[in-house]
Amino acid sequence: MSTIEKAAAAIRALRPRNVVVFTGAGVSAESGIPTFRGEGGLWRNFRAEELATPEAFARDPALVWEWYEWRRGLVRAAEPNAAHRAIAALSGAVVVTQNVDALHARAGSADVVELHGNLFRDRCTRGCRRGGQVFPARRSGAGFQTPAAQERPDPLGRLPRCECGALLRPDIVWFGEMLPDDAVERATSAMRGADLVLVIGTSGIVYPAAGFVALCGGTTIEINPQASALSSRCTYAIAATATAATPPLVEAILETR
Ligand code: BJW
Ligand code: ZN
């Protein structure tokens, strides 16, 4: 019996009622979005400290905006993959994601907790809540659009500013910054109440996000082609890609309903 079959059999026996899907960059890898670490990782050409810290933004906001503009382009050109779509079929499940690409929402997941923010939003560096805008998450207007989506002027021509005059910044949680309180509360409560957590495509080294998995007292199933920092604490660790292993596990969950 393969590990996927063993995990699927465990799911059928468990008949889970409260399912959480905890995801990282690996769930979007097969949509063509580079992960952060490892082969082809996003950090390979850029040092994280140069771009994903408040200090980096204060030093060179144009460079940081440019990097995010490049990433928005990558994501707009991508489509949710079979793993995103399978997860979206799990009505009632809570998706707790470290990803900022909004692909779970584009696939149709209704309850998504974004721990590290969203590439398609910005906010005021002064925190005044007046200037934050929403970027279109797709190239065409068809299908998913973030609420009140609107085209924006090229942020590189002139750095975007809030109505209050302060610079706008990507609505992303950078190193050394706190995660949004509401996201932490929702993730904590979902993890504590879960009888099944699928942990998909994360290296499990970035905290506090990686610590949420330990809050689940139920069954935890990891899907990742490589061993991660979370593999040994999961009940099952499936060495497979997200698109190979997620659909059959979701099928097993749906069979128990
Ligand atoms: C597949 C697959 C396929 C491939 N299918 N799988 C020392 C210095 C500075 C900070 C710290 C430090 N020590 C600890 C810290 C704290 C820090 C931290 O955890 N750092 C670690 C790196 C050590 N954390 C923070 O700073 C956090 N805030 C915080 O702690 O606040 C408290 C505080 C505040 C102030 C003072 C004191 C305390 C904030 C963390 C924010 C993380 N943000 C980032 C970048 C956002 C920028 C952006 O996106 O533009 O979020 S980091 C980056 O890592 C990104 C991701 O969400 C996050 C997690 O990465 P993920 O998703 O796991 O991706 P990878 O690439 O690591 O792994 C991919 C996996 O997929 C791999 O395992 C592959 O095998 C797998 N895979 N293909 C399935 N097809
Ligand atoms: Zn402002």
PDB file of C-alpha atoms and ligand atoms in Angstrom, residues 124 128 162 164, ligand 2:
ATOM      1  CA  CYS A 124      -0.260  52.902   4.021  1.00  0.00           C
ATOM      2  CA  CYS A 128      -3.815  55.228   8.373  1.00  0.00           C
ATOM      3  CA  CYS A 162      -1.583  57.126   0.247  1.00  0.00           C
ATOM      4  CA  CYS A 164      -2.388  61.017   3.613  1.00  0.00           C
TER       5      CYS A 164
HETATM    6 ZN    ZN B   2      -2.024  56.913   4.829  1.00  0.00          ZN
END
